PDB file of C-alpha atoms in Angstrom:
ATOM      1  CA  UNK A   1       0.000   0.000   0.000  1.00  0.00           C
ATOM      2  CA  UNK A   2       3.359   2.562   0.809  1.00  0.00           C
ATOM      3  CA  UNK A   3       4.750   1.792  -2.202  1.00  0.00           C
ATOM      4  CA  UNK A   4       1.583   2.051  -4.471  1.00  0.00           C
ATOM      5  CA  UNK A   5       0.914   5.654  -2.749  1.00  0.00           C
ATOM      6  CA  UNK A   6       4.677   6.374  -2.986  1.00  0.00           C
ATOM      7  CA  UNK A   7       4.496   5.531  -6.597  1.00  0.00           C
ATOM      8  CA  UNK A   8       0.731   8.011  -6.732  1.00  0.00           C
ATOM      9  CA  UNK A   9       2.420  10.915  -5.502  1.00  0.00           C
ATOM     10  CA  UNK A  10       5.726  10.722  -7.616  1.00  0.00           C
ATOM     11  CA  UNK A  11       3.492  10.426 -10.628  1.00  0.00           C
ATOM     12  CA  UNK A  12       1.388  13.166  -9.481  1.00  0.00           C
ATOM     13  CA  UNK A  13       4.549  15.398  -8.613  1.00  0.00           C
ATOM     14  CA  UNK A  14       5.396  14.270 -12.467  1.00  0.00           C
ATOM     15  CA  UNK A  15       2.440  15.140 -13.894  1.00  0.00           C
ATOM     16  CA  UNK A  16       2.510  18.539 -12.275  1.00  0.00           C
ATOM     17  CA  UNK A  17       5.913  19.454 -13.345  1.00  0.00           C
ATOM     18  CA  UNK A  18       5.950  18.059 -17.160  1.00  0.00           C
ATOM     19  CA  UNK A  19       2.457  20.541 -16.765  1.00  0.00           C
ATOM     20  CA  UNK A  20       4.510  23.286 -15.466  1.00  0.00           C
ATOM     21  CA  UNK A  21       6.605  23.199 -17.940  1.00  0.00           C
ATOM     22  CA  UNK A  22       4.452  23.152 -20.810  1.00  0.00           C
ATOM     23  CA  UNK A  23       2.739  26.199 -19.186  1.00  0.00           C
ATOM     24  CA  UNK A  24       5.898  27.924 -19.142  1.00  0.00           C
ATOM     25  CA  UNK A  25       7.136  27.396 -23.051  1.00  0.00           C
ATOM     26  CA  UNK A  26       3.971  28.334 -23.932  1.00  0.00           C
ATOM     27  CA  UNK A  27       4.046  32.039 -22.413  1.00  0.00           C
ATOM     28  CA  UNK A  28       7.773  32.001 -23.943  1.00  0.00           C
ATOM     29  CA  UNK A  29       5.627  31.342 -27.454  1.00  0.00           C
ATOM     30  CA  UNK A  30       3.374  33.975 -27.279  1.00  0.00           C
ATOM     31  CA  UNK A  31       3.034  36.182 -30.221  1.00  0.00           C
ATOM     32  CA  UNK A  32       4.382  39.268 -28.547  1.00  0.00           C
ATOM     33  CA  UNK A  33       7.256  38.024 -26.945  1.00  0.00           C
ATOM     34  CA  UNK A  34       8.303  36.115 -30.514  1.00  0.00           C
ATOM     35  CA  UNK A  35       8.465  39.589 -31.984  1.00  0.00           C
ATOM     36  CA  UNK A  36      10.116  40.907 -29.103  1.00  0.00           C
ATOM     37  CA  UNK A  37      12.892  38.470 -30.139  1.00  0.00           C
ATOM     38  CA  UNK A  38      12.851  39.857 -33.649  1.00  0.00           C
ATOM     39  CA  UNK A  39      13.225  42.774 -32.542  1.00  0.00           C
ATOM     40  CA  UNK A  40      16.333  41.608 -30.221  1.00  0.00           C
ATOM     41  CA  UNK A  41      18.074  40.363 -33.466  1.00  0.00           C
ATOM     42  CA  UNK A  42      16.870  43.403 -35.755  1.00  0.00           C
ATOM     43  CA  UNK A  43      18.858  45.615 -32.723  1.00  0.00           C
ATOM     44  CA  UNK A  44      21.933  43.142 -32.511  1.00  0.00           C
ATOM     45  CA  UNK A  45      22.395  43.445 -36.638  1.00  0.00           C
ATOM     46  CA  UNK A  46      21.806  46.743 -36.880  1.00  0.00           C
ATOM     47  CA  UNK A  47      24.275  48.055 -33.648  1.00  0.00           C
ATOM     48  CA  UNK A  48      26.586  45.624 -35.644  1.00  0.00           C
ATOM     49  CA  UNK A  49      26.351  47.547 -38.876  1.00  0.00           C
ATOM     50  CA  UNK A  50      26.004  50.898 -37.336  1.00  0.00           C
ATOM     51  CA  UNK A  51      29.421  52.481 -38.440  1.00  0.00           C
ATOM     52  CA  UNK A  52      29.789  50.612 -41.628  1.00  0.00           C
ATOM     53  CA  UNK A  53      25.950  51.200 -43.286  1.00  0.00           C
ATOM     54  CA  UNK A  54      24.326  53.843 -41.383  1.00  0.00           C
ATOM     55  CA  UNK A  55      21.128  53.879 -42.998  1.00  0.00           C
ATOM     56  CA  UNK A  56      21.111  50.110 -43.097  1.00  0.00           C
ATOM     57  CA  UNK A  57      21.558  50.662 -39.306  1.00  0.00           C
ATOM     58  CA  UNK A  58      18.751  53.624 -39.118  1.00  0.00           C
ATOM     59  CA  UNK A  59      16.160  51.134 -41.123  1.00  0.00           C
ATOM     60  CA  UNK A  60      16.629  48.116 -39.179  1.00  0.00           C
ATOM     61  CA  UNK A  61      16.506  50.014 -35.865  1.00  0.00           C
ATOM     62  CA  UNK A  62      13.140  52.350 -36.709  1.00  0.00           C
ATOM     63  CA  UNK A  63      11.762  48.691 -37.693  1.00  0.00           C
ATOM     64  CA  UNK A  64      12.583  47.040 -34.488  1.00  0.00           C
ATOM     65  CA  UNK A  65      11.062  50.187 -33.202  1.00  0.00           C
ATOM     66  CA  UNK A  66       7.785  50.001 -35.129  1.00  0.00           C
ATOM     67  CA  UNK A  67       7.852  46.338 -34.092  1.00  0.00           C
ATOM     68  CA  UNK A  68       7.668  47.654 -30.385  1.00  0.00           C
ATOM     69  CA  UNK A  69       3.475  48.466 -30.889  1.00  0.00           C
ATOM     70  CA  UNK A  70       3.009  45.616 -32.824  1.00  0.00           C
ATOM     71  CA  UNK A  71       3.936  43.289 -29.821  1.00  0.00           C
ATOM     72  CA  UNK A  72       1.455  44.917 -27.745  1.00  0.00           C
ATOM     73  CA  UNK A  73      -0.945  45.261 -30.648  1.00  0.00           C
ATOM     74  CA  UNK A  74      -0.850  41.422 -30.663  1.00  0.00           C
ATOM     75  CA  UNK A  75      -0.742  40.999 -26.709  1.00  0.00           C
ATOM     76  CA  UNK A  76      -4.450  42.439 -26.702  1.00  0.00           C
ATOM     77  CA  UNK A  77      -5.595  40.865 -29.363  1.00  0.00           C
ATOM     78  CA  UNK A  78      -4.858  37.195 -28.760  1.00  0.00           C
ATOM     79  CA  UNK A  79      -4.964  38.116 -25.178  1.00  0.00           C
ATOM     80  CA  UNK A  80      -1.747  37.266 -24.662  1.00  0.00           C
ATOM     81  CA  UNK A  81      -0.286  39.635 -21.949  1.00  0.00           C
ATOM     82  CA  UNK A  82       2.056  38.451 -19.825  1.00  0.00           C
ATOM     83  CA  UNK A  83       4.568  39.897 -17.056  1.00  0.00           C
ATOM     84  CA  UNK A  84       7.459  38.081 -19.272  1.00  0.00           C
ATOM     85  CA  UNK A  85       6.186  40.490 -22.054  1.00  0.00           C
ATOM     86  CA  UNK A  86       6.080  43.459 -20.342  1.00  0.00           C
ATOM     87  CA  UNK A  87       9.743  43.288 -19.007  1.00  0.00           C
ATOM     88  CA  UNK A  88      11.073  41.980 -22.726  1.00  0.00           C
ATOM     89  CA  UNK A  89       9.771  44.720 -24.175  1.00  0.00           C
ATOM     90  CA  UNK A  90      10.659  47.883 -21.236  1.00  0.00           C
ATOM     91  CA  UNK A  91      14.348  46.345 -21.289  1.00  0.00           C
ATOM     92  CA  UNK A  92      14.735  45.887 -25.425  1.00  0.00           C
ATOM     93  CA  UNK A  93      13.450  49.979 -24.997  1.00  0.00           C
ATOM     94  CA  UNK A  94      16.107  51.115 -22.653  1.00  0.00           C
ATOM     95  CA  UNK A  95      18.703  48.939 -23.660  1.00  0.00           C
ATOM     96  CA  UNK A  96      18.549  49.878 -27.593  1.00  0.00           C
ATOM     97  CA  UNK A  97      17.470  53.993 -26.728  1.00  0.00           C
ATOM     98  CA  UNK A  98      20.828  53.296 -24.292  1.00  0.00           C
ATOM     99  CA  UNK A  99      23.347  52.113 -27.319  1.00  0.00           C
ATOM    100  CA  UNK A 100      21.979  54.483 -29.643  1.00  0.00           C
ATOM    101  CA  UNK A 101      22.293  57.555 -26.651  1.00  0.00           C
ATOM    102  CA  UNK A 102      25.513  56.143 -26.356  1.00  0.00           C
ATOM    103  CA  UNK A 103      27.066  55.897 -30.011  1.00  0.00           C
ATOM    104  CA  UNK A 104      26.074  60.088 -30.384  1.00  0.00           C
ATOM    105  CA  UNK A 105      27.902  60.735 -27.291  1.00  0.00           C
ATOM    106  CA  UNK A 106      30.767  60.137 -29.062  1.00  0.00           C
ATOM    107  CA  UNK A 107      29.889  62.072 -32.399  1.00  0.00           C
ATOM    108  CA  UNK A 108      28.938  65.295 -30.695  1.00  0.00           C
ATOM    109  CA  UNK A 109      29.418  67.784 -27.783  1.00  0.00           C
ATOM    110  CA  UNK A 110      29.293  68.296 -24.864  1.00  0.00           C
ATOM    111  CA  UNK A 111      28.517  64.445 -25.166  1.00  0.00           C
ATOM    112  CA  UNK A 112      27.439  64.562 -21.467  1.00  0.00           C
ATOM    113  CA  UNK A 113      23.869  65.316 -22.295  1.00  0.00           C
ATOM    114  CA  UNK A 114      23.324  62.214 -24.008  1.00  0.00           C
ATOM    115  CA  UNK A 115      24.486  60.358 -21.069  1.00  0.00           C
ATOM    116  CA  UNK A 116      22.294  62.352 -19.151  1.00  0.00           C
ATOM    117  CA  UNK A 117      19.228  61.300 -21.740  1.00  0.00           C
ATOM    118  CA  UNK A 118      20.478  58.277 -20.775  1.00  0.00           C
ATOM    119  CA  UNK A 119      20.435  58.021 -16.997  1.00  0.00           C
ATOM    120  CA  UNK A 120      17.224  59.866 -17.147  1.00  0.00           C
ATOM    121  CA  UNK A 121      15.065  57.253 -19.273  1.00  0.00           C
ATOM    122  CA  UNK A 122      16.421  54.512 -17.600  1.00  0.00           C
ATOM    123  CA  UNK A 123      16.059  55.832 -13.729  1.00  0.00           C
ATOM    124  CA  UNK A 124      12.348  56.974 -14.571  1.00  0.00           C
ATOM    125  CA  UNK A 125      11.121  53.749 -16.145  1.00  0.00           C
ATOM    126  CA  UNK A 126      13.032  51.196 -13.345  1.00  0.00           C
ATOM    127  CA  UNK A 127      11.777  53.044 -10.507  1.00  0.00           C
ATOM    128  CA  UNK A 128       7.954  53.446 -12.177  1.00  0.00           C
ATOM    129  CA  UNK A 129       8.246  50.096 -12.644  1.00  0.00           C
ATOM    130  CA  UNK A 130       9.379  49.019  -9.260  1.00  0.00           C
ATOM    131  CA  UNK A 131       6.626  51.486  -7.955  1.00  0.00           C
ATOM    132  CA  UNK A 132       4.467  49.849  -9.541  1.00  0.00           C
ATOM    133  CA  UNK A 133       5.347  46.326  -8.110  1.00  0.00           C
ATOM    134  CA  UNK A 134       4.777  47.937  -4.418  1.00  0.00           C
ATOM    135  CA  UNK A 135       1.967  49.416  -5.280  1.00  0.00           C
ATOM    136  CA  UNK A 136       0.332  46.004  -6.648  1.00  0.00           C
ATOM    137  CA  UNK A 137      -0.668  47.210  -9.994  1.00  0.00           C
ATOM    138  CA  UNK A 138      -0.575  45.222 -12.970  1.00  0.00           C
ATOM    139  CA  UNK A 139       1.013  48.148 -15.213  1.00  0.00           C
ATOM    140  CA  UNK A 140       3.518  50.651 -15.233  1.00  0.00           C
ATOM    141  CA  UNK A 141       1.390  52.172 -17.391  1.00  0.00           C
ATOM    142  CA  UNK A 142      -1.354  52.677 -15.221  1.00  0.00           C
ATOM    143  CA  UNK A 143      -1.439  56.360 -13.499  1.00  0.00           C
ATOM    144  CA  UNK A 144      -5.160  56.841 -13.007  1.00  0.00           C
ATOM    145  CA  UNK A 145      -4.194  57.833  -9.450  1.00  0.00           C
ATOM    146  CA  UNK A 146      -2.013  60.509 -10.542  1.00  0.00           C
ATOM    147  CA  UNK A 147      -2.526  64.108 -10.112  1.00  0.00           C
ATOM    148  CA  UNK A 148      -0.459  65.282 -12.823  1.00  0.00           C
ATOM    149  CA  UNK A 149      -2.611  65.824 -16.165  1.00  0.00           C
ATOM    150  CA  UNK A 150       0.562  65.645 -18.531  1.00  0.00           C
ATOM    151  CA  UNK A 151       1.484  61.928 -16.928  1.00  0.00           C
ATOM    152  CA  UNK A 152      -1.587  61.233 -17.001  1.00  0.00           C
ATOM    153  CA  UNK A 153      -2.192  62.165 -20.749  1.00  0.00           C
ATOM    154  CA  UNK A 154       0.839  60.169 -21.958  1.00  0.00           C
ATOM    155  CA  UNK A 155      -0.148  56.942 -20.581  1.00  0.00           C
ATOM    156  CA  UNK A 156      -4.367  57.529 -21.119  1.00  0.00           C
ATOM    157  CA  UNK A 157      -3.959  58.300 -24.631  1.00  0.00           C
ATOM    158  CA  UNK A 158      -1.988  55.455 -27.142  1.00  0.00           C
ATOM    159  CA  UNK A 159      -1.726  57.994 -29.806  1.00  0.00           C
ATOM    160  CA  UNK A 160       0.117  60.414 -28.137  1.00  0.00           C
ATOM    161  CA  UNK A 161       2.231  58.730 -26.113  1.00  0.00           C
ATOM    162  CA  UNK A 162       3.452  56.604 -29.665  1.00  0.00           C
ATOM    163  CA  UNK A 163       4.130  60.292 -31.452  1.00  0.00           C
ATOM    164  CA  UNK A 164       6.461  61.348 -27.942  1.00  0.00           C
ATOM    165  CA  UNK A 165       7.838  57.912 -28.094  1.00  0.00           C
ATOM    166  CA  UNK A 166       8.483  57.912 -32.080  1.00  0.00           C
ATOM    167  CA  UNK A 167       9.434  61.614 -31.984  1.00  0.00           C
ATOM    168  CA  UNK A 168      12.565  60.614 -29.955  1.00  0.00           C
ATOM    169  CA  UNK A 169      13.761  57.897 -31.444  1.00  0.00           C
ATOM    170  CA  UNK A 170      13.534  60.013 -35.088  1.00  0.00           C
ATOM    171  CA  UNK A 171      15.597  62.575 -33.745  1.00  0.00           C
ATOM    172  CA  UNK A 172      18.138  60.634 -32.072  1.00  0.00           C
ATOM    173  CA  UNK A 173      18.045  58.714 -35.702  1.00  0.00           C
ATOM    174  CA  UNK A 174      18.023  62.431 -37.524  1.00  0.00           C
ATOM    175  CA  UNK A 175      21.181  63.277 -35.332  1.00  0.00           C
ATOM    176  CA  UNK A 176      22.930  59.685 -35.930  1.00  0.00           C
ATOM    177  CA  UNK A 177      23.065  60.240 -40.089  1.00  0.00           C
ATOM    178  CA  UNK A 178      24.201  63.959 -39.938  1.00  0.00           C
ATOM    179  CA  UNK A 179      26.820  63.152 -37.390  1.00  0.00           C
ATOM    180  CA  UNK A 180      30.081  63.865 -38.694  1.00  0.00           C
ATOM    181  CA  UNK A 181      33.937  62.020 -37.847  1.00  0.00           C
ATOM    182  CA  UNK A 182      34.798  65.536 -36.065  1.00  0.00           C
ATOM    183  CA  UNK A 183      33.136  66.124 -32.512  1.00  0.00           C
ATOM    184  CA  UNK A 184      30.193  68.910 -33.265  1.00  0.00           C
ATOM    185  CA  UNK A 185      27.316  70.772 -30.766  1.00  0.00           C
ATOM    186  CA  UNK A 186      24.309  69.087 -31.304  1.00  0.00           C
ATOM    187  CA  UNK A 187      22.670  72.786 -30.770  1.00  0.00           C
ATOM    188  CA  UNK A 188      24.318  73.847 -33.726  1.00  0.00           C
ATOM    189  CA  UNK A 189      23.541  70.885 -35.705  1.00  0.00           C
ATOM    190  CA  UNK A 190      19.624  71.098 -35.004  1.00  0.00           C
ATOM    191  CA  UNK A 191      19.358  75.095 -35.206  1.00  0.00           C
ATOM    192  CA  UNK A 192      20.923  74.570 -38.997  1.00  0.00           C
ATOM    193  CA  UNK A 193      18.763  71.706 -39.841  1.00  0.00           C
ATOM    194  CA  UNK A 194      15.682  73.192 -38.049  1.00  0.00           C
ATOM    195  CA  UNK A 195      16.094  76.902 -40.242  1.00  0.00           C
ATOM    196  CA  UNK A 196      16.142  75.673 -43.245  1.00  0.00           C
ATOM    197  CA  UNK A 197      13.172  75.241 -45.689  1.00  0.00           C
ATOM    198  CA  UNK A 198      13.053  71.619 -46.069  1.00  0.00           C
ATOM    199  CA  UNK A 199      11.068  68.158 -45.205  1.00  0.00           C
ATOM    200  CA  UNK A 200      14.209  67.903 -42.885  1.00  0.00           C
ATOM    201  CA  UNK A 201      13.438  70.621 -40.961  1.00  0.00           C
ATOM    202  CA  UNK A 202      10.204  70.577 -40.890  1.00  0.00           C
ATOM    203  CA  UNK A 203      10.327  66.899 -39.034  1.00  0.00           C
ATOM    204  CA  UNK A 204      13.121  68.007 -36.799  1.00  0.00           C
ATOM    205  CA  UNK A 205      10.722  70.582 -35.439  1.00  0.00           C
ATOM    206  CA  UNK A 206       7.653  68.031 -35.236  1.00  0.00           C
ATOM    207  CA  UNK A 207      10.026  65.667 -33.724  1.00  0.00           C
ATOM    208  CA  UNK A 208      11.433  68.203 -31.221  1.00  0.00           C
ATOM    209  CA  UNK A 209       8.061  68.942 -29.544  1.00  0.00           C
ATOM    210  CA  UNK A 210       6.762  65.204 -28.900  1.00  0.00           C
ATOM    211  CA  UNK A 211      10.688  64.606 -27.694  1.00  0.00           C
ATOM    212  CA  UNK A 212      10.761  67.416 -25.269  1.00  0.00           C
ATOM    213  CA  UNK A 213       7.679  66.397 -23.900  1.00  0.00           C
ATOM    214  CA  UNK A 214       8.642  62.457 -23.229  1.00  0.00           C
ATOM    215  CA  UNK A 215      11.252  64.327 -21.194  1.00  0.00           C
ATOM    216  CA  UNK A 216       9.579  66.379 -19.171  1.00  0.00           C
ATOM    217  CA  UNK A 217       7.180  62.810 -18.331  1.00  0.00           C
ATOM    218  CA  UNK A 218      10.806  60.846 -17.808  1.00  0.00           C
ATOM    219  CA  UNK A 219      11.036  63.707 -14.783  1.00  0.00           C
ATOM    220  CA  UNK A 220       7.346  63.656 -13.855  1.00  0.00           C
ATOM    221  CA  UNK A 221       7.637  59.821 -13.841  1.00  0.00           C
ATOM    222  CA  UNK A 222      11.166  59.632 -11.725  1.00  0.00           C
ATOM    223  CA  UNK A 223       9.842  61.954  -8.865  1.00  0.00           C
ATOM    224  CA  UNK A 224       6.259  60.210  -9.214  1.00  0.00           C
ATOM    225  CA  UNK A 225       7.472  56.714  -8.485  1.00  0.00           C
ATOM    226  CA  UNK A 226      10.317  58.385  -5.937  1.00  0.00           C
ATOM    227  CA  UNK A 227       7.477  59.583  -4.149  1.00  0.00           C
ATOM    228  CA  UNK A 228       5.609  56.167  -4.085  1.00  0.00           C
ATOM    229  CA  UNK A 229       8.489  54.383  -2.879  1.00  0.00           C
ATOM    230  CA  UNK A 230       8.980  57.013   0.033  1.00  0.00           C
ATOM    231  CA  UNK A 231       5.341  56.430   0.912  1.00  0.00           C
ATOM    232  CA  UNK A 232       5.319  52.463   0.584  1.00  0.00           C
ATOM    233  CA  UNK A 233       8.371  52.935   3.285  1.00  0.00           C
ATOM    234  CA  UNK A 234       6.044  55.279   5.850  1.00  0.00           C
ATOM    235  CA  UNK A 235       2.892  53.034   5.820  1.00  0.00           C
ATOM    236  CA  UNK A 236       4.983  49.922   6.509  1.00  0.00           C
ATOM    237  CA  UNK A 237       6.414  51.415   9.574  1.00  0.00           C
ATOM    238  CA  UNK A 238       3.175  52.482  10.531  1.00  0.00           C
ATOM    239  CA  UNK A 239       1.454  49.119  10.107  1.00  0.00           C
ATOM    240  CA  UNK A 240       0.761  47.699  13.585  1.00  0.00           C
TER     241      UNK A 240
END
């Protein structure tokens, strides 16, 4: 009778895990998180070719880039969001915004605001998301609670957070393909392009505006989730 339950349970136990399993490769299958792969090797090949084919490098990175509302686009429609999902996609952001922030820090001056850029995006979005883990919310993205009507705009409205979002990345791109061998001020390099009469100008402009204003959020969001994190700490050492 021992060994028949022994045997039961070690079947069970078997069962469970070969069921675990299967559970797990499946949420590594969904359709987001395959194109949040493709995008992963779109970024690799493209950072590979970035100072031999530049606009080789600019297509394959605005693709992986489009690619970025296409996994969500998918996530809701198969209803296939997962927490896997959510974190491929946030670190493939920072970590391809990062190399690109990176690279132009080295093409123009002073290269220190780049770096800055850089800090910046990734301290807001790790500590909103890590806010949002205390907090017990499902999102990063979700600020109802918020009293600030600009955060609250960019994350309530799809459309315009996607033009802030795109209007970065364009003129990070815009900057990448005029960037010369010499070290140049990146002021100088926009007020040129921007004063001209051209489609150039004309989308450096556009472009400016949505970027400035994904900024200022980056800042709203850093102090927002600061704050959170601050509170979280005082209600715990209140709680009896």
């Amino acid at each position: 009778m021992r060994e028949e339950f022994d045997a039961l349970f070690c079947n069970l136990i078997s069962a469970m895990a070969k069921s675990s399993k299967q559970r797990t490769l499946s949420v590594y299958l969904y359709i987001p998180n395959i194109v949040g792969y493709i995008r992963i090797v779109l970024n690799c090949i493209a950072f590979a070719l970035c100072f031999s084919n530049r606009r080789l490098f600019s297509i394959l990175y605005f693709v992986s880039f489009v690619c970025d509302g296409l996994d969500g686009w998918f996530a809701r429609k198969f209803n296939q969001v997962s927490t896997f999902g959510a974190v491929l996609d946030m670190v493939t952001d920072r970590v391809s915004t990062a190399c690109l922030l990176a690279i132009l820090s080295q093409f123009y001056s002073p290269g220190l605001v780049f770096l800055f850029l850089l800090a910046l995006d990734i301290a807001s979005h790790w500590l909103q998301m890590y806010s949002t883990f205390l907090s017990g919310k499902a999102s990063h993205k979700d600020v109802k609670d918020s009293t600030n009507w600009l955060f609250k705009a960019y994350y309530g409205n799809r459309l315009f957070m996607a033009y802030c979002c795109v209007a970065s990345e364009v003129i990070y791109l815009i900057l990448f393909l005029l960037a010369k061998k010499q070290s140049e001020s990146v002021i100088d390099v926009l007020a040129d392009n921007a004063t001209k009469i051209s489609p150039l100008s004309f989308l450096i402009i556009f472009a400016l505006f949505g970027w400035a204003i994904k900024q200022a959020v980056n800042v709203i969001q850093m102090k927002t989730a600061a704050d959170m994190c601050v509170l979280y700490d005082i209600n715990r050492k209140h709680r009896p």
